[in-house]
Each structure stands twice: as structure tokens, then as C-alpha cells.
Amino acid sequence: MNLTLHVWRQKGPEAKGELETYQAKNVSEDQSFLEMLDDVNEDLIKAGKDPIAFDHDCREGICGMCSQVINGKPHGGQERTTVCQLHMRSFNDGDEIFIEPWRAKAFPIHKDLIVDRNALEVIMQAGGFTSCHTGGVADGNALLIPKPVADYAMDAAECIGCGACVASCPNSSAMLFTSAKVAQLAVLPQGKGEAKARVKNMTETMLSEGFGNCTNHYECQEACPKGINVKFIATLNREYIKSFC
Amino acid sequence: MILDGKAPTGPIEKSWDKHRFDMKLVNPSNKRKFKILVVGTGLAGGAGAASLGELGYNVEAFCYQDSARRAHSIAAQGGINAAKNYPNDGDSIYRLFYDTIKGGDFRAREADVWRLAQVSNNIIDQCVAQGVPFARDYAGYLDNRSFGGAQVSRTFYARGQTGQQLLLGAYSALSRQVKAGTVKLHQRTEMVDLVVVDGVAKGITVRNLITGKIESHWGDAVILATGGYVNVFYLSTNAMGCSVTAAWKAAQKGAYFANPCYTQIHPTCIPQHGDKQSKLTLMSESLRNDGRCWVPKKAADCENLAGDITEDDRDYYLERKYPSFGNLAPRDIASRAAKEQCDDERGVGPGKRGVYLDFADSINRLGEETIRGRYGNLFEMYEKITDENAYQQPMRIYPAPHYSMGGLWVDYNCMSNIPGLFVLGEANFSVHGANRLGASALMQGLADGYFVIPYTIAGYLAGITPGTVKDDHAEFKRSVEEVEGQTNKLLNINGKKTVSELHRELGKVMWEDVGMARSDASLNNAIKRIPEIREEFWNNVNVTGEAGELNQQLENAGRLADFLEFAEVFAKDALHREESCGGHFRTEHQTDDGEAMRDDENFAYAAAWEFKGAGNEPELHKEPLKFENVKLAVRSYK
Amino acid sequence: MHLITSSVGRKLLMAVTGMMLVGFITVHLLGNLSIFAGSEAINIYAEKLHSLGPIVWIFRLIMLGLFAVHIALGIQLTMENSSASPEAYAIKARLKTTFAAESMIYTGLILLAFLLYHLLHFTVQVVHTDAVATLQPLVNGRLNVFAMVGNSFNSAFVSIAYVVAMCALFLHLSHGLQSFIQTLGLNNGPSQDKVSAIGKLVAIFFGLAYIAIPLAFLFHIVKI
């Protein structure tokens, strides 16, 4: 199939960006979206032009590096799918596709489709851990964690930190990201001790890093390639209330 | 030269404890005076940097990704082994040790493997303490599953995302240290040179991938935890950014590269769909717990739908060849068996390069829900890539390059032959021998990072004075100039071929001639072809853009340049090793029924290659392997 | 202090003040609906209210406080949120959110404007002065609130203004009610869609019930 792409090109953080139009020819439906872009880039290089810069690494949907808004939807909008796992069979010959970077004040653009997601790191550093030391911990079976609790924690822990929740949020809030970590550690006995400080520190950091506030649009849940549920935000809210008790 | 692995002597059960006591310590108040550079933030690097930071060392960590959490350890699906013996099924430290030595086809250092088995239990406890949501039963106890190459259930797992969860555990520990100020993190920063002063590792040269700036960093010790090199095959299950570069820069500075020919071809990957593919996707080996591998008995049936082939016309070749291990035969054996069937014209799917992995029996026995519970995300991933529903028809799988057992040579302390240069995880060669068992990579990465390096690095640091060489030393300047020189050279070739075209060419040669089955002829062909591709690369590559900017083409070109030097040493190692063992299969050395034939008399050693410059013959150093606690035996899974 | 500076704290305050305001409009609605029980009913209700004296003023002050917090935080959060997402996508697809959720600030401001108008109209009685209660002859010794309301809503302009405002109330509540459940941490996942649906139904009820009053007079279903 042949496609028309409108891709956001921007030289650097301060430069002015704009959508440029490219043709993707002879695209196979078995290709992934990124492989289609690889081909476009090969053509650009051969024409002596600067290829489109985009983040990607594992290409199996787990590292969270890839980050593109396709036709207004982070990761292309297919359920539980990252861009790298999006395949061309979900497009049709002649389609026009708009490709843009994550957009948020907290995610300045490095180049083209590559953004700076360091703000998420800072949120994690504010409390996304248990303060255990290496060595000198109890036996793994000394703490009993019934399956439903372990499963709940695992559901939250699936977050890959890609930032699609921020990209989709009308407020550019990172609440889903933050809540996934808060909820995971809040339900586990290992994390309970620091739960009060964690929820306050992480949500405060979220705000000071330039993310917006959550106003319950739930766009994040739909955009999340790992299907992280907004119930974790509810859990975060509850943890916040508990932190005053 | 004969290398000394410095393994402790005496009874192996006491070896690590005794060694820990024998090593010197660094006084707590002196620790902050030492600066340690950690390159790579996967399981080994992340765990190491966090643990060292917590001990009070002044740590700087580097990763090329935009976050430490994205290192490719994250992609490991199946699980992590430990000798906990929770299921009461006969496991022990000794059995894990034995299985790993045997699984590695008797090509690993005993003491290292013992230590790995011994600390495996601590790893599980550590990860639990960090909040890793391992699978549990309803009473709350940790759950185990079985994995290839073992007859006990010793694999701990977190759905199909064990690597991700363990890495997030290490990453959270690292984040805590970053906040505490003991670790400084440099993301989107790639190591492009090792700085060696008077034969001692004293720092690294890095490229800031955002600004393109070449920067120097000094350290009293350098730790490489930079993963494996199977992207030399172009198509592999590794992340796109995985490369040999960091390790190879060390090799260029004199570090020995051990056993490069030991590469793991993983049996359960999604088959290649076409020429435009950029990467192969792994399906966890745990699938073989409930899936049965088969191909049609008759070549004529290969075009038919799987459902139309009767039970009698199916060849469950793993169960047939290896009745006691069946579908859980180790990876090297399962991969080769799949290749055999396809070479016999009985493969299925496009190009007939695929075998079936069938869940129908398990679904009938356990119900679709149970199978979904165990492997739901893998089936989902399979469907996304192939557009096929594996609950209704068998999966198609084919082997793909996955892991490198070889790596920089290190002694028992994980230190390379360059003093001050430590190598952890997949980047070193130490514990997996010629083949790695499933769920052992995560174990090794975390063992090295949490429980080995914090001790062994002290033994080195206690003997040196901190901060004697800083980045104002002439060697740093020289290194920066060298790197800038290469960058300018790459940018000014302005040839006709793109980096990925040339990488594909190299990959094709490596896969066909140095892949799953290697022969004298194929290896000689590779050794002829690799320098030709290298030559073409340096004369005809087209790298666009500039040095002082975010330039992904330049990054890839630098990585390919290193692969092109490394690949030749790889092929030469494979050619010199006139035996078949583990992941290294020489067609000249096989039994009548196609099993690998080891030659313990002549090849029971680690081959550590000293690189002498591109185009020059590398020099071979040998570390003889002594087996005092296990009996060398023909590795049989029948 | 943390409560009024932090992200979640302010969200909680929004939810709690919002819910208290819902409490107010519920009581207010119950009182207002007495209009359908005839002129006497609402006149008695009004007289009762006025006879409470200082309690009315305490109540009014509390209401003022709730509105002030709700409105001030609403405006502050909206400004923060829009500065956090400065650039729009060339194409923006809506995945889950609703028009109601996206227009909270606008429906909120419409309700604020309406509130002022409504107070001036029926409490201070300085707009549409021809209909004010004190100008109406007493009925059974009571102010004829019923006539004041009825005369006002006979004007299409006044009725439409009220109907528009109540549509805004419907939208505001349809997001606000389920939002309250989420913010208090009561969403357990599977309940989310049900809570949203119930929230919408309740919002529709409030909207229709309030709209019924002006329309009843405008279309002479209830006659003065």
C-alpha cells in the first residue's frame, strides 16, 4: 500500500517545528509502523536529507521508548499496543497519517518526534521505591502476599513509563503514571511503611515538574499501551486521604 | 599466555564465603572518595550502581536510553531461577550449580557458577523486599514454574514480564540513590571509548546523544554492564540499540574477549515475515511448558492447514528425540532440532522456516482460561505481530539470535585483564559456558550487581589511591580526539549505502555462515566476507547530519563499525574451536544422530582473544577449565 | 496547608465542596418543586425560610464559602492545566473523555453567572422588578412568591436563560458526580462505567427537574 505521512519535524528544543509531508511507498501490511518509518528514512538518507528522528529500542512493546501520536492518538490508539507493535495491516492504501511527538510542557522536544521525559524520572526518584538495603532482607516467603493482592500490584506494575498517559491527557497530567507506582507499593506490605510520604512526595513532584492536574478525563486509561486502569488513580486518591489519618 | 581466573581453592561450598573474608575492605569513611563509573543500567549495572551508591561510593551511571528503566533486561519474559526448593521437589544449591554447568556444556568456571547458585536465593529475597510482584498462590506463597534444562520447578516469575519487574526493582533502588545523591545518572549517553592510563582503566569517553558533545569522565574503577552482542546478526531479539561497542572499545584497549562464538539461538521466536523486518520477537520459553513442538511428518503436508494434519502425520520431534526432557529440552538443542526439521523440508509457514508450537492438548486438559492466565500477554503479542489467534491454531516459531554467552574475559572478581575494568552480566563470559539455561540471565545480572561486585570491587579499590588520575590527564584528551576523528571520518564518506543496508549484509553473512550450524567452509567464507563489508563500510557508507546534534545515523554507524571488527574475531573463534558444544555447533563434529560432540581433551578452556587491530590476527590466550566438583560427561537430555 | 496547595488535595476540595453544593441544590430543588403543589405551598415554604432569621445568614455564609473555594480552585486548576499543555495536536482524537468533562470550566462559569443573576432576580430582587414579591398583593397574609416566580417565567427571555443555565448544570453534574466517586478513591475499576452512568442519570434528573419549573409557567401548565 501507499500512504501519505504528515510528520512533525523540529530541529531542536528552541526551533520552530512544522508538519512535513512524505510518501511511504510499497508498504507491506506485515511491517510494523516503525519499520515503515525505517523505509521512509532510508529513502530520505539516499536523497541526502535528514531522516526523521524517533525514539525506539526493544521493538517488542516493553521498553517504553517509542512515543508517537498517530492521528491524534498516542501509540496509534490500538488497544494495549505500543507504536512498535502497531502493524501496517491496520491501515489502508491511500491513508493520510499524522505523526506527532508527545506534547506537554513537561516533555520538551529534543528533535522531531523525540521528547525529553526526564520529568518522569524525577517523579520516581521522589518516592517510587521501598527503602530496602541490598542484602539483609527477609526470606521471600516470610511475607505472605495472597494472589489477589499480588495480582493487583502486578496490574499496576505493568506500566512501561512511556508517557502516553501524559500525551493523551487534556491537562498533560502524569497522574496515571504516578498512581501506578503508588498503588503497586501501597497494597504490598513491603511498601506500606512509606506509603504516606510516598503519595505526597510523588504527587507534589509531579506538579513541580510541570505536569497538570488530574480532572478525571480518563483519556490516559484508553491511551495506555498496557491497559493501566484509572482505578489506580482512585487508589492514589485514597492513599492521599489516608496520609492525613 | 595461560590466564588465571583466580578462582578460590578448597571446597567449593566454602569458596565464596572464604573469598569474601579474604578480600580487603574499604573503610566506610573512605568509600566516598572513590568514584566508580557504571556503564549500562540493566539488571547488572542498575543493581550494581544502586548497591555501590548505597555503600557510600561516589557512583556515576551511564545509559544510552532516555531512562535507566529501559535497558533490554526489561524484555526477559519467563523468569528467574533460584535454588529455594520451595516446591520441595529436590532442588538445592548444588543442583542449580550442576544444572548450570551441564547446561553450559561444561565450558564455564566452576567457582563462578557455584557462587551464582549460592546467591540466587538472596536475589529473590531482595526483589521481594523491593516490591517486585512475583506470582503467588492464594495463601500468599511464592509460585514457581519449570523451565528448559531442569527437572525441578525453580523459576520465579511475574506474569510474562519478569525481566521488566526485576529491572524496575533495580531501577527503583537506583532512583532512591539518585535522590540520595550517591549516584549521578547520565541518560542518553553512550560510551564510545575506554580510557586506560598506564595499563589501568581510569575513565571513559562518552557521547552525549542529545547534543553530540564528546565528554570525558574519570573514575577509580570502570564497570561495564553493557549487555550482549547478538545484534551482530542484524536480526535478533535484542533491542535496536544493543551493541558490542562498549565491550569492543575495551577490547581495542587490550581487554580480552572470551568465547565470542558462544551465542544462543533461542528456539521460540516469531518467524521472520519478510525482508523489511528490523527485529525478531521472542516468545518466552515458558511456553514450552504447555506447548508441544511439531512439524508434519511428510513434506507434502507442509502447505496444509495445521488442523487438517492428522495426529498420525505429526512429528513431535522433541518428544521423539529427547523423551525425558521432551519439549523442555535446553535452548541450543531445541533450536538445532527445529533447524533440522526445516532443513529436512518439513518446516511450515512462509519460506518453510518455522515449526508449530501447539497448545491444543493443554487447552483441552486445562481449559483456555488457565492457558490465558499463564501466557495471555504472549498470545496477545503473537496475535499483534502475526494476526493469528494461537488459541485456535498452533503458533509458528523459529529460532533467533538471543543471547551471548561469550563476552569480555573476567577473573573470579569480575575484573578483566585490565586492572580497574570490571565487567558484569551478559557483557562478561563467566557463568553460562557454551549455552545458557532459561531464567539464568536475570539471575546472573542481579547476582553480579547486588551480591558480587559490591564485595570484589572493594578488594581492588582497597589497594589503590583514589583520584590519582582525573579527566585533565592527556589520555582523556587523546581519547576525545580519536573519537572526534572517527566521527568526522564517518560523516565525510558520503557514500551510497545506508548503515542499515550494510548491517543487513553483515547480518546475512553471520546468520548463514556463523549461525546455528558452522563448518570450516562457512566460517572461512565469513572470514573472507566480513573484511570486505568492513572495507565497503569505510568507503561507501552514507551517514547524514552533523556531529554536534542528535544524530541517530551516526550512533548506528559507530555501532556497526565495531560490529564489523568484532564479527571477524567471532568467526575466527568459531573456526578455531574444533568441537561442538552448547550454542557452538560445528557440522564436522557431531554424532551419527546429529548431537554435538565435545572435545574435552583439546578444548576444555576459555578462549580469550586479544585484539590486535582490524585485519590483524588476534592473539589467543587460554584459561584452562578445571572440573573438580562435577564429572565431565556427555550432555544428554534423552 | 498541603490540602490547598497540592494537586490531589485541591482535587479533593473540589470534590467535597462540589458534593456539598449538590446537597444544596438538592434541598433547593425540593423546596422549589413545592411550586407544583400550588401557590400556597411555596409561599409557606418561603415564609418558613425567612423566619429562620440568623440561621439563613449562617447558611448563606457557608454557601458563599463553598462557592468561593469551588470556583477559585476550579479557575486555578484550569489555568495550571492549560499551561501544562501549551501546544495542541494537529489532529486530536478524543478517546474516552466527554464534552461535559472538557467544558467544566465553561459550564462552571455559566453557572456562576447564573447564580449572580438568580440572586439578583429572586433574592435581592433588583432585576425584572415588575415581578418582585413585595409588589404583589399578600395572599393569606404571606408574600406571594408564587406570583413572582410565575410572572417572571412567563417571559420567554427569562425562561430561556434559566433553561440554558440548567443545561449547564446538567453537564457540570454529569462529569462532577462520577468524578466525586473517583476522587474520593471509591472507584474499584469495574464500577467505573456504572458510576458514570448513574452520575449521568442523576444529572439528567436534576437538569429536567429544574427546567420543569420555568417551562411549566412558560407553557401555562402551571397557571398563576
XYZ file of C-alpha atoms in Angstrom, chain B residues 214-495:
282
model
C 32.103 14.180 23.362
C 32.790 14.209 27.104
C 35.365 12.683 29.442
C 34.627 11.035 32.777
C 37.288 9.814 35.178
C 36.817 7.064 37.717
C 38.848 4.909 40.046
C 37.161 1.911 38.514
C 35.029 1.334 35.443
C 32.238 -1.222 35.388
C 30.841 -2.354 32.064
C 27.381 -3.899 32.253
C 26.572 -3.314 28.645
C 24.837 -6.495 27.587
C 25.359 -8.768 24.639
C 26.349 -8.579 21.020
C 23.907 -10.727 19.066
C 22.828 -7.722 17.023
C 25.894 -8.665 15.016
C 23.349 -10.939 13.274
C 21.301 -7.806 12.449
C 18.035 -9.615 13.121
C 17.879 -10.710 16.732
C 15.685 -10.450 19.773
C 17.911 -7.716 21.221
C 16.820 -4.110 21.318
C 17.817 -1.963 18.352
C 20.370 -0.077 20.429
C 22.134 -3.142 21.835
C 25.665 -3.294 20.527
C 29.147 -4.576 21.208
C 30.523 -1.047 21.244
C 31.336 -0.582 24.930
C 32.866 -4.035 25.227
C 34.672 -3.636 21.934
C 36.185 -0.304 22.913
C 37.611 -2.117 25.926
C 38.868 -4.870 23.631
C 40.551 -2.270 21.448
C 42.318 -1.049 24.572
C 43.587 -4.513 25.415
C 40.760 -6.293 27.257
C 40.455 -9.912 26.164
C 37.241 -11.042 24.530
C 36.354 -14.557 25.594
C 34.392 -17.190 23.696
C 32.653 -14.876 21.233
C 31.416 -17.897 19.281
C 29.113 -18.964 22.126
C 25.879 -17.343 21.083
C 22.443 -18.504 21.988
C 19.870 -19.010 19.300
C 16.560 -19.041 21.110
C 14.107 -21.659 19.883
C 10.806 -19.859 20.422
C 10.756 -16.686 18.376
C 8.203 -15.465 15.909
C 9.405 -16.395 12.395
C 10.640 -13.676 10.085
C 7.915 -12.323 7.830
C 9.856 -10.524 5.155
C 12.938 -8.639 4.018
C 11.916 -5.383 5.588
C 11.921 -6.714 9.097
C 14.028 -4.841 11.612
C 13.900 -7.168 14.561
C 12.733 -10.545 15.775
C 10.422 -11.086 18.680
C 10.940 -13.666 21.334
C 8.150 -15.693 22.862
C 9.058 -16.877 26.330
C 10.496 -20.328 26.592
C 7.979 -20.954 29.359
C 5.519 -21.588 26.507
C 7.213 -24.926 26.064
C 5.788 -25.971 29.447
C 2.373 -26.285 27.838
C 3.069 -26.184 24.123
C 4.204 -29.132 22.026
C 6.582 -28.649 19.128
C 5.790 -30.477 15.944
C 6.138 -30.454 12.170
C 4.357 -32.589 9.579
C 5.916 -35.978 9.024
C 5.540 -35.585 5.282
C 6.960 -32.624 3.413
C 3.839 -32.676 1.241
C 1.683 -31.718 4.257
C 3.581 -28.518 4.955
C 1.295 -26.353 2.848
C -1.845 -27.707 4.548
C -3.547 -26.080 7.473
C -2.292 -27.411 10.808
C -5.783 -28.543 11.741
C -6.025 -30.687 8.612
C -2.967 -32.729 9.525
C -3.932 -35.820 11.493
C -2.251 -36.818 14.729
C -0.504 -39.702 12.978
C 1.015 -37.405 10.411
C 2.583 -35.126 13.012
C 6.151 -35.450 14.188
C 6.538 -34.273 17.790
C 10.239 -34.224 17.192
C 11.441 -33.036 20.629
C 9.402 -35.675 22.420
C 10.645 -38.250 19.941
C 14.333 -37.328 20.207
C 14.517 -36.414 23.904
C 11.877 -38.470 25.716
C 12.922 -37.499 29.249
C 13.089 -33.722 28.719
C 10.726 -33.600 25.747
C 9.574 -30.086 24.924
C 11.684 -28.740 27.783
C 14.992 -29.642 26.153
C 17.581 -26.848 26.560
C 17.604 -23.987 24.118
C 20.573 -24.948 21.985
C 19.175 -28.427 21.482
C 15.624 -27.270 20.789
C 16.849 -24.687 18.295
C 19.007 -27.095 16.414
C 16.209 -29.645 16.321
C 13.903 -27.035 14.776
C 16.510 -26.168 12.189
C 16.974 -29.871 11.386
C 13.266 -30.290 10.659
C 13.243 -27.222 8.421
C 16.407 -28.328 6.624
C 14.544 -31.576 6.047
C 11.942 -29.544 4.080
C 9.326 -30.071 6.766
C 9.122 -26.529 8.045
C 5.852 -24.583 7.971
C 4.782 -21.043 7.132
C 6.398 -18.534 4.757
C 9.664 -19.839 3.339
C 9.083 -23.045 5.312
C 11.245 -21.669 8.121
C 9.026 -22.405 11.092
C 7.714 -25.166 13.332
C 4.455 -25.436 15.217
C 4.121 -24.847 18.932
C 0.755 -26.351 19.681
C -1.347 -25.637 22.772
C -4.395 -27.673 21.773
C -3.643 -30.512 24.206
C -3.088 -28.152 27.114
C -6.199 -26.191 26.305
C -8.201 -29.419 26.265
C -6.654 -30.529 29.518
C -6.615 -27.258 31.474
C -9.089 -25.036 29.666
C -8.442 -21.894 27.679
C -8.744 -19.698 30.776
C -5.827 -21.359 32.523
C -3.657 -21.026 29.452
C -4.717 -17.402 29.130
C -3.789 -16.843 32.755
C -0.331 -18.251 32.195
C 0.553 -16.806 28.825
C -2.155 -14.294 27.954
C 0.214 -11.469 27.140
C 2.357 -13.713 24.929
C -0.631 -14.888 22.924
C -1.685 -11.264 22.591
C 1.740 -10.238 21.374
C 1.788 -13.127 18.920
C -1.545 -12.064 17.505
C -0.430 -8.462 17.121
C 2.563 -9.455 15.072
C 1.153 -12.329 13.039
C -2.574 -11.587 13.023
C -3.179 -15.203 14.088
C -5.064 -16.474 17.124
C -2.921 -19.086 18.854
C -5.799 -20.365 20.954
C -7.357 -21.631 17.760
C -4.350 -22.656 15.703
C -0.798 -23.550 16.682
C 1.812 -20.822 16.906
C 4.594 -20.831 14.384
C 8.033 -20.381 15.860
C 11.618 -20.364 14.669
C 14.967 -19.879 16.381
C 16.539 -16.436 16.535
C 19.768 -14.968 17.955
C 19.019 -14.054 21.509
C 21.893 -14.034 23.961
C 25.655 -14.072 24.013
C 27.343 -16.362 26.497
C 30.697 -15.025 25.348
C 31.913 -11.640 26.463
C 34.862 -9.849 27.949
C 37.120 -12.174 29.874
C 36.981 -11.648 33.634
C 38.529 -13.350 36.631
C 36.590 -14.576 39.658
C 36.326 -10.968 40.853
C 34.608 -9.950 37.601
C 37.683 -7.909 36.723
C 39.038 -8.070 33.211
C 42.705 -8.381 32.410
C 42.838 -4.562 32.501
C 43.051 -3.662 36.209
C 40.167 -1.443 37.251
C 37.888 -2.617 34.462
C 35.071 -4.780 35.770
C 32.519 -6.480 33.562
C 29.118 -7.711 34.743
C 26.133 -9.571 33.398
C 25.799 -10.608 29.768
C 28.808 -8.481 28.876
C 31.181 -10.897 30.572
C 31.743 -14.543 29.704
C 31.768 -16.078 33.109
C 28.979 -18.422 34.116
C 26.980 -19.730 31.196
C 29.689 -21.648 29.426
C 28.668 -22.532 25.900
C 24.928 -22.361 26.480
C 22.704 -20.538 28.892
C 19.709 -22.162 30.515
C 16.432 -20.296 30.580
C 15.818 -17.963 33.521
C 19.536 -17.767 34.261
C 20.359 -14.447 32.620
C 18.292 -12.474 35.104
C 19.873 -14.486 37.882
C 23.377 -13.685 36.692
C 22.743 -9.995 36.097
C 21.344 -9.466 39.564
C 23.874 -11.731 41.254
C 26.740 -9.758 39.731
C 25.148 -6.415 40.533
C 23.755 -6.933 44.022
C 25.969 -9.563 45.549
C 29.281 -9.898 43.731
C 30.608 -6.529 42.646
C 29.985 -4.755 45.982
C 32.484 -7.182 47.536
C 35.001 -7.740 44.783
C 35.398 -4.103 43.803
C 36.392 -3.298 47.389
C 39.196 -5.819 47.101
C 40.553 -3.813 44.178
C 39.888 -0.306 45.486
C 41.452 -1.067 48.870
C 44.750 -1.410 47.072
C 44.761 1.885 45.149
C 44.757 5.574 45.973
C 41.548 7.365 44.925
C 41.538 10.180 42.403
C 45.121 9.832 41.208
C 44.112 10.267 37.574
C 41.455 12.807 36.622
C 39.997 13.884 33.315
C 42.680 16.510 32.782
C 45.106 13.680 32.025
C 46.489 13.616 28.489
C 44.979 10.192 27.802
C 41.493 11.654 28.095
C 42.285 14.354 25.585
C 43.784 11.821 23.224
C 40.706 9.637 23.514
C 38.372 12.546 22.742
C 40.439 13.432 19.700
C 40.338 9.839 18.487
C 36.572 9.690 18.837
C 36.080 13.016 17.110
C 38.408 11.844 14.369
C 36.304 8.751 13.741
C 33.099 10.786 13.827
C 34.381 13.198 11.220
C 35.581 10.349 9.091
C 32.171 8.695 9.167
C 30.384 11.916 8.311
C 32.636 12.627 5.360
C 32.464 9.333 3.482
C 29.204 10.356 1.806
C 28.871 7.026 0.063
